[in-house]
Amino acid sequence: MCGAKSKSLAFTGLLLNCLEMIFSANTGFSVSLYDVTSQSISLRWPKFSGASSYRVTATDVNTVGHSLLAHFSDVTLKATLTSLIPNTVYAIQAEAIDKNGIILAETQIMQSTAPDIPVIDQAYSKLSNSITVEWRAVPGATSYMLTAQDGDSFIETVVKNSPGTVTGLKPATLYRITIRSINSGGKSQPSPFRKAKTVLAAPILSVSSPSCDSIALSWKAVYMAAGFSVSLMRSDGLGRMLRENTTNTSLIFTNLDPGTLYTIKAYAWNANGMPGDDFTYNQKTIPCAPVNISIEEDELGHLLVSWSSVSFGHYYVVFVKSDDGLEVHCNTSYTQCHFQSDCGFTYFISVFAYNKAGQSPLGDVFNYTTAPCCPSDFRAVFVSSDTVRVTWAPVRGADLYETRAAAWSTVVLCNDTAPACTLSALQCNTRYHITVHSFSEARGSNTSCAPTHVATAPCSPEIKNVSKEGLSVISVQWQSNNEDATYVVTARGEAGLWHCTSTGSSCTLTDLPCGSAFSVSAIARSPAGQSLPSYSVPLEMAPCCPNDLILTQVTQSVTNISWSAGKGAQTYVTTLESPKGQAKCRTLQNYCLLGCITCGTNYTVSLKAISETGLTSSCTYQGYSSSACCPSGVKLYRLNNNGIRVFWRASDETMNYSTDLHGSKGNFTCTPSAGRSHCDITEIPCGDVYTVVVAPLTDKGPKLTFCPKKIYSVTCSGSSVGMVIYRGKSNAEHI
């Protein structure tokens, strides 16, 4: 009996180690598992060729004769075997059978069912993020799966045995709790659920010690909390515990011991009075602020801060903040500290005591002001030779400045709150000793400031003479008693600035533009500065000659002259001159008509540009030749048939002439050879009035248009030219 039992146990162990092994008599047919519970095993297999049905048999390997048989058609390729025994190993055989009942293929697997379904004894919450579950052990179970479900969300946890805890839950939330047993075969179905609610979350405290005998607490509202309980007691166990219940989210404990460590515990409770998680915090009360603080400047540039000892104060920190925002501190276990100081600063000093509880509250804040600094970065700006404006960089702590300028027996004083002073009535070209003292209401004056030596600017020169040395050259002379000075003369006008420089008493301005007016002044410069300008002397340059001059002959004896404007000129005088005579015109315009011009004559051209004050510039230009003279005695004669002859008296036998006839029936032109004084035009229409012009031809320009125009009527005699009748001169001749 015992031997048989031992063999059965050994066989069972072998089967358990081979649960996933698949034995197949035909390699083309196999089964696979897709679900296992306490009382069921679910299988699936592929369709086998030629099979008309399938047969599945499950046999308990530990119990003889206990088998389960099931048949399936050829369209069913999966099956679930139910009514099995929990935690039991089954040999499962699947066979593919044809329509004649012949087994075509078979396969076998070993599989254990899952353990039996556990039963929950109780489920409860001690922490806001977990629920603890207790149950009776299930035979064959190697572990258990706990599930906490809240609506559509759930959390699962696998544990070895009872009790087990599901974590990661939400505070104050109702969950449905189920449990499943697990072995190597699978998981059982879920147990009947139990409902359990997590406790409230703990309030998260923000703790501070606002004074040396109090501790302040605050926290955010806790979900589902009806109230809060806070307890406080000394961490060393001395004294009694203080407890407060409140529905608020803040609390202050007062009348505590200074500098003492307290342990604080807080929790929330719900409407049923059930407490939630607790929160524990240790908070360092602070010591009291030091008193009897004294400040003194024991030596220049050093401050000594001292105070009385504080009970329960382990060490001290002194903060010294200057009024420019810079802060330094001293950490010491003694009752005094040394600090470096600068002039002109106000220092704000506070002393804190520290221990394990933290920093004492802020006590009295003291201030100490050092003497103002000595001014520096002097700058002297010379307003004039006898006035200098002295500026300096503002210094810290100064409410008032006194400026003192001394030279020989002369002393000039200036008091001002600004970092600048204007010293007037000084001697030009003189060296002064200037001292600036700073004052403050808190610390008085700083009289240790060193003097600065400043020389005044040179004296202003006086222009004695301005003379012209050439067309655009001016010489300037001045008088001055300065030593080691350089003089700059400036001619200032609309045309710009012109300068000349000299260390003597004169200099020359060159290339001054014509037609410009200037104001001439002089200054003196030295390393000490620049003098005021001298009185200005007016200077006017002669007007400019016009750049462009154009002559146009209007008639045989009249010529028009036009020119571009000459800068600075108001009046112009133009002259045409030849051995035969002179033509002159005076005008305010930039053009002029000159009469009595002799034709065919060479003239010299000159122009005078005269300014408003009478300054004159004489301008010469290229010579001018008047046009050739027009012929005289122009007459028309009839030729045989339809011809006309034009006759004239030539003014120059070597001149060529051009004859033009203009009528309503046509225009005719003829040009005879040189030396001839007539011209024939054949085939001219009769019965028309003709304007006749004979003008000399030159190679210097176009045909002259101002020669006389005569009018003739040419009558018809039958179809030929009849009489030629003189009608007079054309009006255009007199334009």
XYZ file of C-alpha atoms in Angstrom:
735
model
C 0.000 0.000 0.000
C 2.715 2.377 0.962
C 4.726 1.381 -2.079
C 1.807 1.995 -4.394
C 1.266 5.431 -2.862
C 4.912 6.334 -3.332
C 4.794 5.310 -6.999
C 1.633 7.362 -7.511
C 3.259 10.461 -5.977
C 6.369 10.034 -8.122
C 4.259 9.689 -11.263
C 2.246 12.753 -10.335
C 5.431 14.762 -9.883
C 6.644 13.664 -13.290
C 3.372 14.716 -14.859
C 3.469 18.117 -13.162
C 6.887 18.766 -14.650
C 5.591 17.895 -18.112
C 2.314 19.832 -18.165
C 3.220 21.814 -21.299
C 4.647 18.844 -23.207
C 2.619 17.656 -26.260
C 2.800 14.007 -27.474
C 1.590 13.397 -31.040
C 1.317 10.102 -32.905
C 1.080 12.087 -36.097
C 3.194 15.232 -36.433
C 0.474 16.899 -38.502
C -2.017 17.079 -35.554
C -1.630 18.920 -32.210
C -3.680 20.736 -29.570
C -2.987 23.878 -27.543
C -4.406 25.374 -24.357
C -5.917 28.841 -24.187
C -7.596 28.901 -20.753
C -7.502 26.914 -17.497
C -9.695 27.429 -14.396
C -10.466 25.401 -11.307
C -13.044 23.176 -13.092
C -12.377 23.677 -16.794
C -9.706 23.358 -19.448
C -10.141 25.054 -22.846
C -8.421 23.611 -25.959
C -8.072 24.439 -29.633
C -6.656 22.455 -32.591
C -6.181 22.981 -36.321
C -8.457 21.346 -38.901
C -7.083 17.903 -39.888
C -7.449 16.728 -43.505
C -9.976 13.853 -43.916
C -11.372 14.121 -40.383
C -15.149 14.188 -40.003
C -15.158 14.437 -36.182
C -12.882 14.880 -33.187
C -12.852 13.099 -29.823
C -11.329 14.551 -26.645
C -10.759 12.494 -23.493
C -9.591 13.897 -20.095
C -8.393 11.313 -17.551
C -7.514 12.003 -13.884
C -4.009 10.532 -13.590
C -4.428 9.976 -9.830
C -7.853 8.269 -9.933
C -8.453 5.039 -11.879
C -11.523 5.014 -14.109
C -12.299 8.727 -13.725
C -12.442 10.051 -17.310
C -14.390 12.613 -19.285
C -15.189 11.986 -22.974
C -16.461 14.534 -25.531
C -17.175 14.332 -29.294
C -17.083 17.272 -31.745
C -17.954 17.702 -35.437
C -15.385 18.609 -38.064
C -16.451 22.287 -37.949
C -15.635 22.594 -34.256
C -11.938 23.309 -33.701
C -12.009 24.193 -30.005
C -13.592 22.845 -26.849
C -13.928 23.500 -23.139
C -13.884 20.524 -20.770
C -15.937 21.349 -17.669
C -16.939 19.673 -14.376
C -13.290 18.916 -13.681
C -11.771 18.543 -10.230
C -9.788 21.582 -8.972
C -6.023 21.196 -8.516
C -5.971 17.894 -10.438
C -3.635 16.665 -13.218
C -5.440 15.371 -16.304
C -4.123 13.423 -19.293
C -5.908 14.964 -22.254
C -6.027 13.021 -25.517
C -7.392 14.427 -28.784
C -8.178 12.197 -31.809
C -9.038 13.041 -35.404
C -11.564 10.440 -36.789
C -12.784 9.913 -40.368
C -16.349 9.116 -41.406
C -15.725 5.358 -41.028
C -14.666 5.765 -37.388
C -10.993 5.205 -38.149
C -8.554 7.303 -36.048
C -6.471 9.320 -38.484
C -4.272 11.091 -35.900
C -4.058 11.616 -32.169
C -2.134 13.743 -29.708
C -1.927 13.939 -25.894
C -1.013 16.628 -23.335
C -0.831 16.713 -19.535
C -2.547 19.640 -17.804
C -3.516 20.505 -14.227
C -6.626 22.452 -13.304
C -6.310 25.596 -11.192
C -6.838 25.460 -7.411
C -10.256 25.871 -5.907
C -11.849 29.362 -5.565
C -10.785 31.081 -2.315
C -13.273 32.693 0.075
C -12.539 36.138 1.537
C -12.861 36.293 5.314
C -12.430 40.045 5.632
C -11.088 43.127 3.770
C -10.112 46.345 5.517
C -7.951 49.496 5.073
C -5.334 50.807 7.471
C -3.572 53.112 5.010
C -5.108 55.482 2.525
C -3.399 53.810 -0.434
C -3.986 50.126 0.410
C -6.550 47.460 1.435
C -5.590 44.305 3.351
C -7.439 41.018 2.585
C -7.631 37.828 4.725
C -8.802 34.377 3.437
C -8.478 30.668 4.115
C -5.699 28.851 2.286
C -6.676 26.815 -0.800
C -4.997 23.363 -1.305
C -2.548 23.304 -4.162
C -2.378 27.115 -4.490
C 1.145 28.468 -4.861
C 0.040 32.139 -4.863
C -3.026 34.342 -4.953
C -4.103 37.265 -7.087
C -5.859 40.144 -5.307
C -7.949 42.546 -7.420
C -9.306 45.942 -6.290
C -11.797 47.432 -8.757
C -13.084 51.029 -8.801
C -15.521 51.441 -11.673
C -13.659 50.620 -14.901
C -10.208 50.732 -13.327
C -8.649 47.977 -11.271
C -5.345 47.097 -9.627
C -4.033 43.524 -9.283
C -1.436 42.207 -6.866
C -0.006 38.647 -6.553
C 0.827 37.482 -2.997
C 2.067 34.190 -1.513
C -0.444 33.731 1.287
C -2.997 35.376 3.585
C -3.124 38.181 4.565
C -2.332 40.127 1.383
C -2.358 43.843 0.635
C -3.315 45.714 -2.533
C -1.416 49.020 -2.801
C -1.476 52.024 -5.139
C -5.118 52.828 -4.338
C -6.859 56.178 -4.044
C -7.697 57.544 -0.587
C -11.294 57.483 0.681
C -12.473 55.306 -2.228
C -14.809 52.276 -2.187
C -13.372 49.199 -3.963
C -14.725 45.735 -4.919
C -12.175 43.161 -3.717
C -11.854 39.672 -5.258
C -9.212 36.923 -4.977
C -8.098 34.100 -7.292
C -5.885 31.136 -6.406
C -2.965 30.273 -8.679
C -0.886 27.174 -9.359
C 1.256 26.058 -12.291
C -1.875 25.089 -14.205
C -3.589 28.495 -14.106
C -5.860 30.747 -12.077
C -9.174 29.976 -10.480
C -12.309 31.994 -11.087
C -12.632 35.167 -8.978
C -14.053 34.746 -5.507
C -17.293 36.460 -4.474
C -16.393 40.134 -3.991
C -16.141 42.043 -0.762
C -16.446 45.820 -0.573
C -13.803 47.827 1.311
C -13.066 51.541 1.472
C -9.605 53.101 1.840
C -9.108 55.448 4.762
C -8.562 59.204 4.350
C -5.207 60.531 3.171
C -2.958 62.197 5.705
C -2.818 66.011 5.697
C 0.544 67.237 4.362
C 1.764 69.809 6.854
C 3.598 73.045 6.137
C 5.261 73.944 9.422
C 7.091 77.080 10.531
C 8.014 78.835 13.727
C 6.932 82.476 13.376
C 8.237 83.404 16.813
C 10.442 81.888 19.456
C 7.439 80.517 21.422
C 5.053 79.411 18.639
C 4.699 76.913 15.819
C 2.327 77.498 12.898
C 0.863 74.680 10.788
C -1.152 74.691 7.587
C -2.302 72.023 5.148
C -4.448 71.560 2.121
C -7.985 70.207 2.386
C -8.217 66.393 2.446
C -10.851 64.653 0.305
C -13.849 63.417 2.351
C -12.372 64.756 5.599
C -14.819 66.026 8.221
C -12.127 67.272 10.608
C -8.489 67.085 11.643
C -6.631 66.131 14.799
C -3.178 67.635 15.518
C -1.011 66.748 18.489
C 2.302 68.332 19.589
C 4.809 67.472 22.288
C 8.488 67.952 23.008
C 10.655 65.472 21.156
C 12.643 64.758 24.321
C 9.465 63.567 26.071
C 9.403 66.351 28.632
C 6.231 68.291 29.292
C 2.745 67.354 28.279
C 1.166 66.640 24.921
C -0.971 69.350 23.309
C -3.839 68.212 21.080
C -6.226 70.238 18.963
C -9.223 69.102 16.881
C -10.301 71.464 14.128
C -12.241 71.674 10.900
C -9.917 74.418 9.574
C -6.751 73.879 7.541
C -4.377 75.869 9.765
C -3.418 75.965 13.426
C -0.969 77.784 15.719
C 0.463 76.429 18.967
C 1.658 79.205 21.291
C 3.353 79.532 24.692
C 5.977 76.973 23.688
C 9.533 76.719 24.958
C 12.028 78.726 22.843
C 14.612 76.780 20.932
C 12.954 73.388 21.528
C 12.317 70.531 19.094
C 8.688 69.380 18.943
C 7.154 66.313 17.294
C 3.874 66.997 15.470
C 1.389 64.337 14.359
C -1.764 65.057 12.336
C -4.522 62.990 10.736
C -7.958 63.521 9.231
C -11.201 61.728 10.078
C -14.316 61.158 8.035
C -17.969 61.753 8.854
C -18.061 58.465 10.810
C -15.112 59.517 12.939
C -12.790 56.961 11.359
C -9.208 58.266 11.361
C -7.077 58.254 8.229
C -3.336 58.162 7.666
C -1.246 60.251 10.009
C 1.595 62.633 9.122
C 4.525 63.177 11.486
C 6.842 66.186 11.382
C 9.597 67.439 13.669
C 9.869 71.261 14.107
C 12.976 72.931 14.884
C 10.849 76.593 17.941
C 13.328 79.261 17.178
C 15.457 81.186 19.706
C 14.594 84.765 20.644
C 16.225 87.677 18.865
C 19.461 89.099 20.392
C 19.197 92.451 22.203
C 21.549 95.243 23.380
C 23.139 95.565 19.967
C 25.855 98.215 19.681
C 27.806 99.457 16.643
C 30.995 101.476 16.587
C 33.764 102.352 14.140
C 36.747 101.193 16.194
C 39.149 102.290 13.421
C 38.849 103.832 9.968
C 37.218 101.328 7.623
C 36.200 98.825 10.357
C 32.883 98.342 12.173
C 32.485 96.411 15.440
C 29.033 94.923 16.159
C 28.331 93.431 19.617
C 25.225 92.082 21.459
C 24.037 90.244 24.553
C 24.029 86.449 24.784
C 20.714 84.672 24.012
C 19.381 81.673 25.973
C 19.274 78.494 23.886
C 21.298 80.289 21.170
C 24.004 77.983 19.832
C 25.519 80.454 17.369
C 24.831 83.862 15.797
C 24.740 85.318 12.317
C 25.131 89.064 11.796
C 23.918 90.514 8.500
C 25.303 93.860 7.386
C 23.611 95.300 4.292
C 24.828 98.520 2.712
C 22.443 100.950 1.105
C 23.634 99.896 -2.352
C 22.146 96.441 -1.772
C 25.395 94.566 -1.077
C 25.110 92.265 1.923
C 27.777 90.427 3.943
C 27.409 88.283 7.044
C 29.407 86.940 9.935
C 28.846 83.502 11.528
C 30.136 83.201 15.101
C 29.518 81.555 18.451
C 30.743 84.728 20.208
C 28.821 87.952 20.822
C 30.685 90.300 18.478
C 31.744 90.545 14.827
C 34.099 92.767 12.801
C 33.233 94.146 9.341
C 35.034 96.269 6.800
C 33.311 99.553 5.964
C 33.574 102.193 3.249
C 33.093 105.937 3.405
C 29.701 107.410 2.653
C 27.678 104.259 3.258
C 24.739 103.609 5.522
C 24.830 100.078 6.883
C 21.735 98.231 8.105
C 22.662 95.671 10.745
C 20.585 92.784 12.082
C 21.620 89.946 14.395
C 19.981 86.489 14.469
C 20.425 83.665 16.962
C 20.359 80.035 15.746
C 19.942 76.629 17.287
C 18.596 73.291 16.144
C 15.136 74.822 15.892
C 16.302 77.374 13.311
C 16.617 81.120 13.137
C 15.347 83.607 15.672
C 12.813 86.221 14.534
C 14.017 89.560 13.263
C 14.805 91.926 16.103
C 15.611 95.628 15.867
C 17.431 96.661 12.696
C 20.165 99.222 13.354
C 21.822 101.573 10.900
C 25.219 103.219 10.958
C 26.431 105.896 8.522
C 30.134 106.421 7.855
C 31.704 109.789 6.977
C 31.162 110.933 3.363
C 33.889 110.201 0.831
C 36.244 112.779 -0.633
C 35.201 113.930 -4.120
C 37.260 112.608 -7.031
C 37.283 112.552 -10.839
C 37.526 116.350 -11.127
C 36.643 117.929 -14.436
C 37.006 121.604 -15.243
C 34.914 123.010 -18.087
C 35.826 126.587 -18.945
C 32.767 128.657 -19.613
C 34.930 131.688 -20.304
C 38.372 132.941 -19.496
C 37.182 134.077 -16.063
C 34.589 131.356 -15.341
C 35.202 127.648 -14.816
C 32.615 124.986 -14.025
C 34.102 122.287 -11.821
C 32.369 118.906 -11.710
C 33.197 115.710 -9.877
C 31.776 112.273 -9.406
C 29.054 112.208 -6.743
C 30.314 110.614 -3.554
C 28.357 108.481 -1.170
C 27.051 110.083 1.960
C 27.530 113.678 0.879
C 24.599 116.035 1.447
C 26.559 119.225 0.648
C 29.815 120.200 -1.063
C 32.019 123.254 -0.407
C 34.321 124.277 -3.256
C 37.234 126.620 -2.479
C 39.448 128.154 -5.203
C 42.577 130.045 -4.074
C 45.218 131.899 -6.105
C 47.622 134.222 -4.291
C 45.436 136.314 -2.006
C 42.202 135.682 -3.918
C 39.705 133.110 -2.576
C 36.415 132.111 -4.265
C 33.860 129.923 -2.400
C 30.886 127.924 -3.696
C 28.435 125.741 -1.692
C 25.986 123.413 -3.437
C 24.217 120.077 -2.994
C 25.009 119.126 -6.579
C 28.371 117.596 -7.557
C 29.261 120.718 -9.549
C 30.181 124.311 -8.945
C 30.654 127.326 -11.210
C 33.500 129.566 -10.090
C 33.221 132.971 -11.716
C 35.250 136.185 -11.650
C 38.456 134.163 -11.915
C 41.587 135.564 -13.457
C 42.176 134.155 -16.929
C 45.523 132.485 -17.574
C 45.941 131.832 -13.799
C 46.697 128.665 -11.744
C 44.257 127.994 -8.839
C 44.264 125.499 -5.947
C 40.749 123.996 -5.780
C 39.554 121.919 -2.811
C 36.143 120.261 -2.431
C 34.956 119.210 1.048
C 31.970 116.884 1.486
C 29.408 117.208 4.307
C 26.679 114.906 5.654
C 24.024 115.504 8.272
C 24.778 112.186 9.944
C 28.583 112.440 10.229
C 29.518 116.101 9.485
C 32.340 117.013 7.119
C 35.288 115.190 5.679
C 38.087 117.774 5.767
C 40.881 115.372 4.845
C 40.327 115.764 1.100
C 43.417 116.818 -0.910
C 43.384 119.929 -3.159
C 43.549 119.848 -6.941
C 45.468 122.317 -9.097
C 43.529 123.814 -12.004
C 44.723 126.458 -14.437
C 42.169 128.796 -15.964
C 41.778 129.166 -19.698
C 43.732 131.770 -21.687
C 42.442 135.288 -22.041
C 40.426 136.189 -25.125
C 42.452 137.737 -27.986
C 41.440 141.067 -29.558
C 41.406 141.315 -33.373
C 43.170 144.475 -34.459
C 43.109 144.288 -38.247
C 41.622 142.235 -41.114
C 43.185 142.966 -44.526
C 42.926 141.469 -48.023
C 46.156 140.160 -49.466
C 44.736 138.621 -52.611
C 41.584 137.578 -54.431
C 40.726 134.875 -51.814
C 43.401 135.546 -49.169
C 42.750 137.435 -45.902
C 45.297 138.332 -43.203
C 44.086 138.616 -39.568
C 46.076 140.308 -36.762
C 45.287 140.246 -32.993
C 46.660 141.209 -29.609
C 46.871 139.018 -26.448
C 49.010 138.647 -23.338
C 48.685 134.856 -22.969
C 51.707 132.651 -22.577
C 52.128 129.318 -24.352
C 48.814 129.706 -26.169
C 47.779 128.656 -29.650
C 45.378 130.920 -31.513
C 42.695 129.762 -33.919
C 41.029 132.267 -36.260
C 37.690 131.215 -37.747
C 35.803 132.730 -40.666
C 32.195 131.586 -40.321
C 29.577 132.014 -43.015
C 26.894 130.269 -45.027
C 29.605 128.795 -47.242
C 31.158 127.014 -44.253
C 34.069 127.454 -41.885
C 37.645 128.432 -42.659
C 40.427 128.304 -40.064
C 43.998 129.342 -39.619
C 46.211 128.648 -36.599
C 49.214 130.433 -35.154
C 51.205 130.722 -31.953
C 52.026 134.336 -32.836
C 49.799 137.337 -33.407
C 48.626 136.847 -37.014
C 47.607 134.203 -39.516
C 46.274 134.028 -43.071
C 42.946 132.627 -44.272
C 43.181 131.269 -47.818
C 40.814 129.916 -50.480
C 37.869 131.940 -49.220
C 35.013 131.620 -51.731
C 33.882 134.646 -53.723
C 30.493 136.178 -53.077
C 30.415 135.037 -49.446
C 30.069 136.957 -46.217
C 31.909 135.892 -43.078
C 32.182 136.690 -39.423
C 35.825 136.493 -38.311
C 36.704 135.708 -34.683
C 39.682 134.310 -32.754
C 40.137 132.098 -29.706
C 43.154 131.095 -27.607
C 43.860 127.518 -26.553
C 46.215 126.055 -24.006
C 46.401 122.803 -22.004
C 44.209 124.564 -19.447
C 41.347 125.110 -21.854
C 39.943 127.497 -24.409
C 39.197 131.179 -24.110
C 35.980 132.882 -25.098
C 35.901 134.053 -28.718
C 37.037 137.549 -29.522
C 34.594 140.082 -30.804
C 33.660 139.234 -34.395
C 34.751 141.329 -37.373
C 32.566 141.237 -40.528
C 34.214 140.213 -43.783
C 32.729 140.336 -47.278
C 34.346 138.760 -50.359
C 33.958 140.242 -53.839
C 31.088 138.675 -55.848
C 31.695 135.704 -58.136
C 31.933 136.036 -61.918
C 29.120 134.223 -63.742
C 30.231 130.853 -65.029
C 28.173 130.894 -68.208
C 27.721 133.845 -70.631
C 25.750 133.469 -73.910
C 25.508 136.050 -76.744
C 22.659 135.792 -79.276
C 22.283 138.252 -82.208
C 18.655 139.345 -82.347
C 18.867 141.690 -85.314
C 21.693 142.968 -87.426
C 22.403 145.702 -84.859
C 21.027 144.200 -81.614
C 22.626 141.389 -79.545
C 21.163 139.703 -76.449
C 23.634 138.755 -73.661
C 22.562 136.369 -70.831
C 24.617 134.865 -68.001
C 24.305 132.663 -64.954
C 23.926 134.347 -61.587
C 27.151 135.336 -59.852
C 27.081 134.602 -56.137
C 27.088 137.804 -54.100
C 26.411 140.030 -57.110
C 23.505 142.488 -57.184
C 24.323 144.620 -60.248
C 26.004 143.671 -63.558
C 27.699 145.868 -66.195
C 28.321 144.197 -69.588
C 30.468 145.704 -72.344
C 31.080 144.792 -76.025
C 34.030 146.768 -77.439
C 35.692 146.961 -80.861
C 37.719 149.510 -82.795
C 34.447 150.616 -84.357
C 32.802 151.451 -81.055
C 31.460 150.244 -77.710
C 28.128 148.882 -76.430
C 27.400 148.850 -72.668
C 24.478 147.788 -70.439
C 23.918 148.075 -66.623
C 21.217 145.841 -65.124
C 19.947 144.042 -62.028
C 18.908 141.077 -64.182
C 21.048 138.293 -65.599
C 20.460 139.353 -69.221
C 20.788 142.510 -71.323
C 20.067 143.783 -74.914
C 22.955 145.702 -76.512
C 22.218 147.894 -79.544
C 24.405 149.733 -82.074
C 26.202 146.492 -82.904
C 28.179 146.614 -86.174
C 27.674 143.521 -88.309
C 30.680 141.443 -89.272
C 32.801 142.857 -86.425
C 34.940 141.172 -83.686
C 34.213 142.373 -80.147
C 35.865 141.843 -76.743
C 33.362 140.781 -74.037
C 33.667 141.906 -70.389
C 31.352 141.884 -67.348
C 31.549 143.498 -63.929
C 29.751 141.813 -60.977
C 29.009 144.368 -58.244
C 27.820 143.469 -54.687
C 25.263 145.382 -52.646
C 28.078 147.172 -50.809
C 29.946 148.082 -54.012
C 32.582 145.340 -54.118
C 33.363 144.654 -57.776
C 34.736 141.675 -59.685
C 35.918 142.250 -63.282
C 35.205 139.238 -65.497
C 36.525 138.632 -69.017
C 35.186 136.100 -71.514
C 35.942 134.754 -75.010
C 35.636 137.316 -77.845
C 32.430 137.697 -79.876
C 32.017 138.147 -83.622
C 28.798 139.739 -84.870
C 27.034 138.116 -87.805
C 27.730 139.009 -91.455
C 25.815 141.979 -92.884
C 22.576 141.417 -94.778
C 22.589 142.481 -98.486
C 20.672 145.585 -99.563
C 18.661 146.563 -102.602
C 16.868 143.255 -102.978
C 14.666 143.318 -106.121
C 12.735 140.821 -108.316
C 12.785 140.882 -112.187
C 10.796 138.783 -114.661
C 12.752 136.571 -117.024
C 11.490 134.980 -120.186
C 8.710 132.436 -119.876
C 8.217 131.477 -116.154
C 11.546 132.568 -114.632
C 12.317 135.141 -111.900
C 15.656 136.790 -111.099
C 16.438 137.999 -107.563
C 19.031 140.826 -107.432
C 20.842 142.390 -104.417
C 23.819 144.511 -103.491
C 26.413 142.353 -101.621
C 27.981 143.672 -98.402
C 31.003 141.436 -98.952
C 32.031 140.236 -102.406
C 33.498 137.042 -100.975
C 30.332 136.104 -99.135
C 27.891 133.414 -100.278
C 24.183 134.218 -100.104
C 21.005 132.170 -99.985
C 17.741 133.309 -101.571
C 14.350 132.069 -100.317
C 10.945 132.713 -101.864
C 7.882 131.639 -99.915
C 4.431 131.636 -101.487
C 1.130 129.839 -101.158
C 1.901 127.729 -104.250
C 5.358 126.680 -103.178
C 8.710 127.595 -101.639
C 11.838 128.148 -103.719
C 15.522 128.460 -102.817
C 18.620 129.208 -104.791
C 22.226 129.740 -103.792
C 24.582 131.372 -106.312
C 28.317 130.911 -106.307
C 30.588 133.273 -104.343
C 30.896 136.814 -105.664
C 27.587 136.831 -107.545
C 24.802 139.194 -106.522
C 21.805 137.639 -108.266
C 20.061 134.310 -108.435
C 17.602 132.909 -111.026
C 14.575 130.726 -110.221
C 12.898 129.038 -113.186
C 9.414 127.623 -113.443
C 7.887 129.663 -110.647
C 4.070 129.680 -110.468
C 2.484 132.995 -111.378
C -0.527 134.473 -109.732
C 0.929 134.323 -106.201
C 2.433 136.625 -103.570
C 6.006 135.792 -102.503
C 8.073 136.766 -99.464
C 11.692 137.187 -100.510
C 14.682 136.932 -98.148
C 18.364 137.092 -99.081
C 20.762 136.219 -96.273
C 24.518 135.584 -96.080
C 25.755 132.055 -95.527
C 28.479 131.214 -92.999
C 30.045 127.994 -91.741
C 29.690 129.094 -88.094
C 26.002 128.456 -87.572
C 22.502 128.364 -89.048
C 21.146 130.744 -91.661
C 20.435 134.259 -90.418
C 16.744 134.917 -89.795
C 16.735 138.644 -89.263
C 17.586 139.913 -92.804
C 14.821 142.060 -94.427
C 11.810 140.282 -95.935
C 10.233 141.887 -98.995
C 6.852 141.060 -100.567
C 6.279 140.829 -104.352
C 3.223 139.922 -106.397
C 3.889 137.815 -109.489
C 0.976 138.161 -111.973
C 0.149 135.897 -114.857
C 0.146 136.749 -118.512
C -1.699 133.877 -119.984
C 0.056 130.858 -118.540
C 3.361 132.683 -118.125
C 4.721 135.129 -115.596
C 3.386 138.598 -116.132
C 4.218 141.666 -114.097
C 6.329 141.589 -110.851
C 4.990 144.187 -108.409
C 6.719 145.251 -105.118
C 4.306 145.204 -102.155
C 6.561 146.416 -99.341
C 8.357 144.808 -96.420
C 7.094 141.987 -94.201
C 6.049 142.879 -90.622
C 8.282 140.103 -89.345
C 11.242 142.259 -90.191
C 10.487 144.572 -87.304
C 10.341 141.865 -84.583
